[in-house]
PDB file of C-alpha atoms in Angstrom:
ATOM      1  CA  MET B  43     122.603 109.429  31.094  1.00 50.00           C
ATOM      2  CA  ALA B  44     119.165 110.206  32.158  1.00 51.00           C
ATOM      3  CA  THR B  45     118.436 113.014  34.547  1.00 53.00           C
ATOM      4  CA  THR B  46     115.639 112.934  37.074  1.00 52.00           C
ATOM      5  CA  SER B  47     113.773 115.939  38.034  1.00 51.00           C
ATOM      6  CA  SER B  48     111.831 116.199  41.111  1.00 50.00           C
ATOM      7  CA  SER B  49     109.034 118.501  41.912  1.00 50.00           C
ATOM      8  CA  ALA B  50     107.971 119.604  45.365  1.00 51.00           C
ATOM      9  CA  LEU B  51     104.560 119.027  46.412  1.00 50.00           C
ATOM     10  CA  THR B  52     103.162 121.781  48.639  1.00 49.00           C
ATOM     11  CA  ILE B  53      99.951 121.833  50.496  1.00 52.00           C
ATOM     12  CA  SER B  54      98.475 125.136  51.521  1.00 49.00           C
ATOM     13  CA  SER B  55      95.949 125.506  54.278  1.00 50.00           C
ATOM     14  CA  SER B  56      93.028 127.679  54.084  1.00 50.00           C
ATOM     15  CA  THR B  57      90.688 129.041  56.589  1.00 51.00           C
ATOM     16  CA  THR B  58      87.518 128.614  54.770  1.00 52.00           C
ATOM     17  CA  LEU B  59      84.699 126.627  56.199  1.00 51.00           C
ATOM     18  CA  VAL B  60      83.856 123.339  54.628  1.00 52.00           C
ATOM     19  CA  ASP B  61      80.360 122.112  55.242  1.00 54.00           C
ATOM     20  CA  GLY B  62      79.828 124.586  58.118  1.00 55.00           C
ATOM     21  CA  LYS B  63      82.693 123.149  60.179  1.00 58.00           C
ATOM     22  CA  ALA B  64      85.666 124.982  61.583  1.00 55.00           C
ATOM     23  CA  PRO B  65      88.869 124.442  59.678  1.00 55.00           C
ATOM     24  CA  ARG B  66      91.397 121.955  61.081  1.00 58.00           C
ATOM     25  CA  GLN B  67      94.624 123.261  62.362  1.00 56.00           C
ATOM     26  CA  SER B  68      97.821 121.514  61.289  1.00 55.00           C
ATOM     27  CA  PRO B  69      99.673 119.607  63.987  1.00 53.00           C
ATOM     28  CA  SER B  70     102.625 122.068  63.706  1.00 55.00           C
ATOM     29  CA  THR B  71     100.554 124.987  64.877  1.00 56.00           C
ATOM     30  CA  THR B  72      99.307 123.310  67.978  1.00 58.00           C
ATOM     31  CA  PRO B  73     101.860 121.650  70.085  1.00 60.00           C
ATOM     32  CA  GLN B  74     100.732 118.493  71.808  1.00 71.00           C
ATOM     33  CA  CYS B  75     102.863 117.269  74.645  1.00 72.00           C
ATOM     34  CA  VAL B  76     102.671 113.932  76.415  1.00 75.00           C
ATOM     35  CA  SER B  77     104.021 113.974  79.882  1.00 78.00           C
ATOM     36  CA  LEU B  78     104.907 110.850  81.696  1.00 77.00           C
ATOM     37  CA  PRO B  79     104.802 110.577  85.446  1.00 80.00           C
ATOM     38  CA  THR B  80     108.160 110.887  87.155  1.00 83.00           C
ATOM     39  CA  LEU B  81     109.774 107.895  88.712  1.00 80.00           C
ATOM     40  CA  PRO B  82     110.577 108.073  92.383  1.00 81.00           C
ATOM     41  CA  PRO B  83     114.214 108.378  93.470  1.00 78.00           C
ATOM     42  CA  PRO B  84     116.055 105.100  93.849  1.00 68.00           C
ATOM     43  CA  PRO B  85     116.392 104.027  97.521  1.00 65.00           C
ATOM     44  CA  LEU B  86     119.541 104.801  99.201  1.00 64.00           C
ATOM     45  CA  GLN B  87     121.231 101.385  99.840  1.00 58.00           C
ATOM     46  CA  SER B  88     124.862 102.109  99.326  1.00 56.00           C
ATOM     47  CA  HIS B  89     125.294 103.122 102.965  1.00 57.00           C
ATOM     48  CA  ASN B  90     123.314 100.151 104.274  1.00 58.00           C
ATOM     49  CA  ARG B  91     125.100  97.735 101.960  1.00 62.00           C
ATOM     50  CA  SER B  92     128.545  98.957 102.825  1.00 66.00           C
ATOM     51  CA  TRP B  93     127.730  98.523 106.549  1.00 66.00           C
ATOM     52  CA  LYS B  94     126.547  94.934 106.040  1.00 70.00           C
ATOM     53  CA  THR B  95     129.634  94.187 103.986  1.00 71.00           C
ATOM     54  CA  THR B  96     131.883  95.462 106.793  1.00 74.00           C
ATOM     55  CA  VAL B  97     130.151  93.530 109.471  1.00 74.00           C
ATOM     56  CA  TYR B  98     130.415  90.400 107.318  1.00 74.00           C
ATOM     57  CA  CYS B  99     134.071  90.921 106.718  1.00 74.00           C
ATOM     58  CA  ARG B 100     134.740  91.367 110.523  1.00 76.00           C
ATOM     59  CA  LYS B 101     132.886  88.072 111.142  1.00 77.00           C
ATOM     60  CA  ILE B 102     135.071  86.332 108.571  1.00 77.00           C
ATOM     61  CA  ALA B 103     138.230  87.814 110.211  1.00 74.00           C
ATOM     62  CA  ARG B 104     137.119  86.677 113.557  1.00 74.00           C
ATOM     63  CA  ASN B 105     136.426  83.194 112.455  1.00 74.00           C
ATOM     64  CA  VAL B 106     139.828  82.967 110.495  1.00 71.00           C
ATOM     65  CA  MET B 107     141.549  84.169 113.771  1.00 68.00           C
ATOM     66  CA  ALA B 108     139.631  81.695 115.839  1.00 70.00           C
ATOM     67  CA  MET B 109     140.522  78.802 113.477  1.00 70.00           C
ATOM     68  CA  ALA B 110     144.178  79.782 113.485  1.00 70.00           C
ATOM     69  CA  THR B 111     144.350  79.816 117.245  1.00 75.00           C
ATOM     70  CA  GLY B 112     142.229  76.744 117.730  1.00 69.00           C
ATOM     71  CA  GLU B 113     139.418  78.387 119.571  1.00 67.00           C
ATOM     72  CA  ALA B 114     135.815  78.272 118.733  1.00 60.00           C
ATOM     73  CA  PRO B 115     134.327  81.665 117.778  1.00 54.00           C
ATOM     74  CA  ALA B 116     132.185  83.292 120.449  1.00 55.00           C
ATOM     75  CA  GLU B 117     129.150  83.385 118.091  1.00 56.00           C
ATOM     76  CA  VAL B 118     129.304  79.686 117.150  1.00 51.00           C
ATOM     77  CA  ALA B 119     129.833  78.648 120.682  1.00 50.00           C
ATOM     78  CA  ALA B 120     126.989  80.604 122.106  1.00 52.00           C
ATOM     79  CA  THR B 121     124.460  79.602 119.559  1.00 66.00           C
ATOM     80  CA  GLU B 122     122.422  76.470 120.227  1.00 75.00           C
ATOM     81  CA  LEU B 123     120.221  74.494 117.795  1.00 75.00           C
ATOM     82  CA  PRO B 124     116.586  74.553 118.375  1.00 84.00           C
ATOM     83  CA  GLU B 125     114.969  71.619 120.188  1.00 88.00           C
ATOM     84  CA  PHE B 126     113.180  70.449 117.137  1.00 84.00           C
ATOM     85  CA  VAL B 127     116.435  70.167 115.109  1.00 87.00           C
ATOM     86  CA  LYS B 128     118.094  68.313 118.067  1.00 88.00           C
ATOM     87  CA  THR B 129     115.126  65.830 118.191  1.00 89.00           C
ATOM     88  CA  LEU B 130     115.345  65.425 114.367  1.00 86.00           C
ATOM     89  CA  GLN B 131     119.096  64.751 114.516  1.00 88.00           C
ATOM     90  CA  GLU B 132     118.574  62.088 117.307  1.00 89.00           C
ATOM     91  CA  ALA B 133     115.856  60.440 115.323  1.00 88.00           C
ATOM     92  CA  TRP B 134     118.082  60.275 112.183  1.00 89.00           C
ATOM     93  CA  ASP B 135     120.949  58.835 114.150  1.00 90.00           C
ATOM     94  CA  LYS B 136     118.665  56.078 115.407  1.00 90.00           C
ATOM     95  CA  VAL B 137     117.606  55.009 111.851  1.00 88.00           C
ATOM     96  CA  ASP B 138     119.309  51.884 110.728  1.00 89.00           C
ATOM     97  CA  ASP B 139     118.392  51.991 106.983  1.00 90.00           C
ATOM     98  CA  LYS B 140     118.986  55.554 106.015  1.00 89.00           C
ATOM     99  CA  TYR B 141     118.775  54.601 102.347  1.00 93.00           C
ATOM    100  CA  ALA B 142     115.221  53.286 102.669  1.00 92.00           C
ATOM    101  CA  VAL B 143     114.014  56.256 104.646  1.00 91.00           C
ATOM    102  CA  SER B 144     115.600  58.679 102.071  1.00 93.00           C
ATOM    103  CA  SER B 145     113.966  56.750  99.199  1.00 95.00           C
ATOM    104  CA  LEU B 146     110.580  56.886 101.069  1.00 94.00           C
ATOM    105  CA  ALA B 147     111.039  60.578 101.532  1.00 94.00           C
ATOM    106  CA  VAL B 148     111.773  61.152  97.892  1.00 96.00           C
ATOM    107  CA  ALA B 149     108.808  58.911  96.864  1.00 97.00           C
ATOM    108  CA  GLY B 150     106.643  60.943  99.152  1.00 96.00           C
ATOM    109  CA  VAL B 151     107.646  64.220  97.418  1.00 97.00           C
ATOM    110  CA  VAL B 152     107.071  62.680  94.023  1.00 97.00           C
ATOM    111  CA  ALA B 153     103.624  61.472  95.063  1.00 97.00           C
ATOM    112  CA  LEU B 154     102.832  64.942  96.416  1.00 97.00           C
ATOM    113  CA  TRP B 155     103.854  66.558  93.195  1.00 97.00           C
ATOM    114  CA  GLY B 156     101.773  64.031  91.012  1.00 97.00           C
ATOM    115  CA  SER B 157      98.732  64.434  93.233  1.00 96.00           C
ATOM    116  CA  ALA B 158      98.978  68.223  92.947  1.00 96.00           C
ATOM    117  CA  GLY B 159      99.163  67.886  89.116  1.00 95.00           C
ATOM    118  CA  LEU B 160      96.157  65.494  89.128  1.00 94.00           C
ATOM    119  CA  ILE B 161      94.091  67.796  91.272  1.00 91.00           C
ATOM    120  CA  SER B 162      94.849  70.826  88.978  1.00 92.00           C
ATOM    121  CA  ALA B 163      93.902  68.801  85.985  1.00 92.00           C
ATOM    122  CA  ILE B 164      90.548  67.897  87.561  1.00 88.00           C
ATOM    123  CA  ASP B 165      90.063  71.566  88.518  1.00 88.00           C
ATOM    124  CA  ARG B 166      90.278  72.506  84.879  1.00 91.00           C
ATOM    125  CA  LEU B 167      87.358  70.237  83.777  1.00 90.00           C
ATOM    126  CA  PRO B 168      84.160  72.101  83.258  1.00 90.00           C
ATOM    127  CA  LEU B 169      81.623  70.570  85.789  1.00 90.00           C
ATOM    128  CA  ILE B 170      83.683  68.401  88.080  1.00 90.00           C
ATOM    129  CA  PRO B 171      84.942  71.053  90.545  1.00 89.00           C
ATOM    130  CA  GLY B 172      81.429  72.307  91.230  1.00 91.00           C
ATOM    131  CA  VAL B 173      80.155  68.693  91.759  1.00 93.00           C
ATOM    132  CA  LEU B 174      82.914  67.813  94.051  1.00 92.00           C
ATOM    133  CA  GLU B 175      82.329  71.019  96.140  1.00 93.00           C
ATOM    134  CA  VAL B 176      78.697  70.153  96.572  1.00 96.00           C
ATOM    135  CA  VAL B 177      79.636  66.555  97.546  1.00 96.00           C
ATOM    136  CA  GLY B 178      82.143  67.981 100.039  1.00 96.00           C
ATOM    137  CA  ILE B 179      79.615  70.383 101.573  1.00 97.00           C
ATOM    138  CA  GLY B 180      77.040  67.567 101.791  1.00 97.00           C
ATOM    139  CA  TYR B 181      79.524  65.134 103.579  1.00 97.00           C
ATOM    140  CA  THR B 182      80.492  67.949 106.018  1.00 97.00           C
ATOM    141  CA  GLY B 183      76.929  68.493 106.917  1.00 96.00           C
ATOM    142  CA  TRP B 184      76.256  64.790 107.367  1.00 96.00           C
ATOM    143  CA  PHE B 185      79.367  64.288 109.481  1.00 95.00           C
ATOM    144  CA  ALA B 186      78.462  67.356 111.731  1.00 95.00           C
ATOM    145  CA  TYR B 187      74.869  66.058 112.186  1.00 95.00           C
ATOM    146  CA  LYS B 188      76.041  62.405 112.829  1.00 94.00           C
ATOM    147  CA  ASN B 189      78.995  63.036 115.205  1.00 94.00           C
ATOM    148  CA  ILE B 190      78.936  66.712 116.569  1.00 93.00           C
ATOM    149  CA  VAL B 191      75.430  67.863 117.084  1.00 93.00           C
ATOM    150  CA  PHE B 192      74.373  65.618 119.971  1.00 93.00           C
ATOM    151  CA  LYS B 193      76.482  65.228 123.226  1.00 93.00           C
ATOM    152  CA  PRO B 194      76.670  61.281 123.289  1.00 93.00           C
ATOM    153  CA  ASP B 195      77.869  61.210 119.653  1.00 94.00           C
ATOM    154  CA  ARG B 196      80.428  63.946 120.360  1.00 95.00           C
ATOM    155  CA  GLU B 197      81.800  62.128 123.315  1.00 95.00           C
ATOM    156  CA  ALA B 198      82.088  58.840 121.292  1.00 95.00           C
ATOM    157  CA  LEU B 199      83.910  60.827 118.457  1.00 95.00           C
ATOM    158  CA  ILE B 200      86.367  62.195 120.884  1.00 96.00           C
ATOM    159  CA  ARG B 201      87.008  58.770 122.502  1.00 96.00           C
ATOM    160  CA  LYS B 202      87.604  57.342 119.040  1.00 95.00           C
ATOM    161  CA  ILE B 203      90.001  60.130 118.123  1.00 95.00           C
ATOM    162  CA  LYS B 204      91.988  59.568 121.417  1.00 94.00           C
ATOM    163  CA  GLU B 205      92.044  55.721 120.801  1.00 94.00           C
ATOM    164  CA  THR B 206      93.434  56.229 117.244  1.00 94.00           C
ATOM    165  CA  TYR B 207      95.994  58.780 118.488  1.00 93.00           C
ATOM    166  CA  ASN B 208      97.336  56.334 121.165  1.00 91.00           C
ATOM    167  CA  GLU B 209      97.415  53.564 118.637  1.00 91.00           C
ATOM    168  CA  ILE B 210      99.606  55.679 116.338  1.00 90.00           C
ATOM    169  CA  ILE B 211     101.793  57.093 118.992  1.00 87.00           C
ATOM    170  CA  GLY B 212     102.158  53.822 120.891  1.00 81.00           C
ATOM    171  CA  SER B 213     101.433  55.040 124.306  1.00 68.00           C
ATOM    172  CA  SER B 214      98.843  53.395 126.546  1.00 55.00           C
TER     173      SER B 214
END
């Protein structure tokens, strides 16, 4: 059997000057502390959360009691739908081919998503966005000069907008 012997290596520090510099101190002699900022205390939500839970449970209990007795709950009976939702429901009820309208809506969402992707791809090209911006500013200036600056042109533009609006809406 072979025996191994280990010898300890010791390093002694001296206070002599080397090249005219002050001696370094070992890390153990000068403590360095890193302090981190303290975090703010967590918000108090337990009281608020328990209150919301209690209110929610009371609403459920009222709704169950109302269903058991056959009465409508007071909150449901008192609330009315906004006029926009009512108009939308009436328009949906008038539609004969709901499948076609739903398909058109889905196709519109897909087209919107695809066009957004196309625009973001064009925006990543090096010179194209700047050129398109200059073209847009130029067209805006031309349109303003042609249709908005002078009063007869402005009145003709307003008349054309009203005519187009009436054609779309269908009113005379």
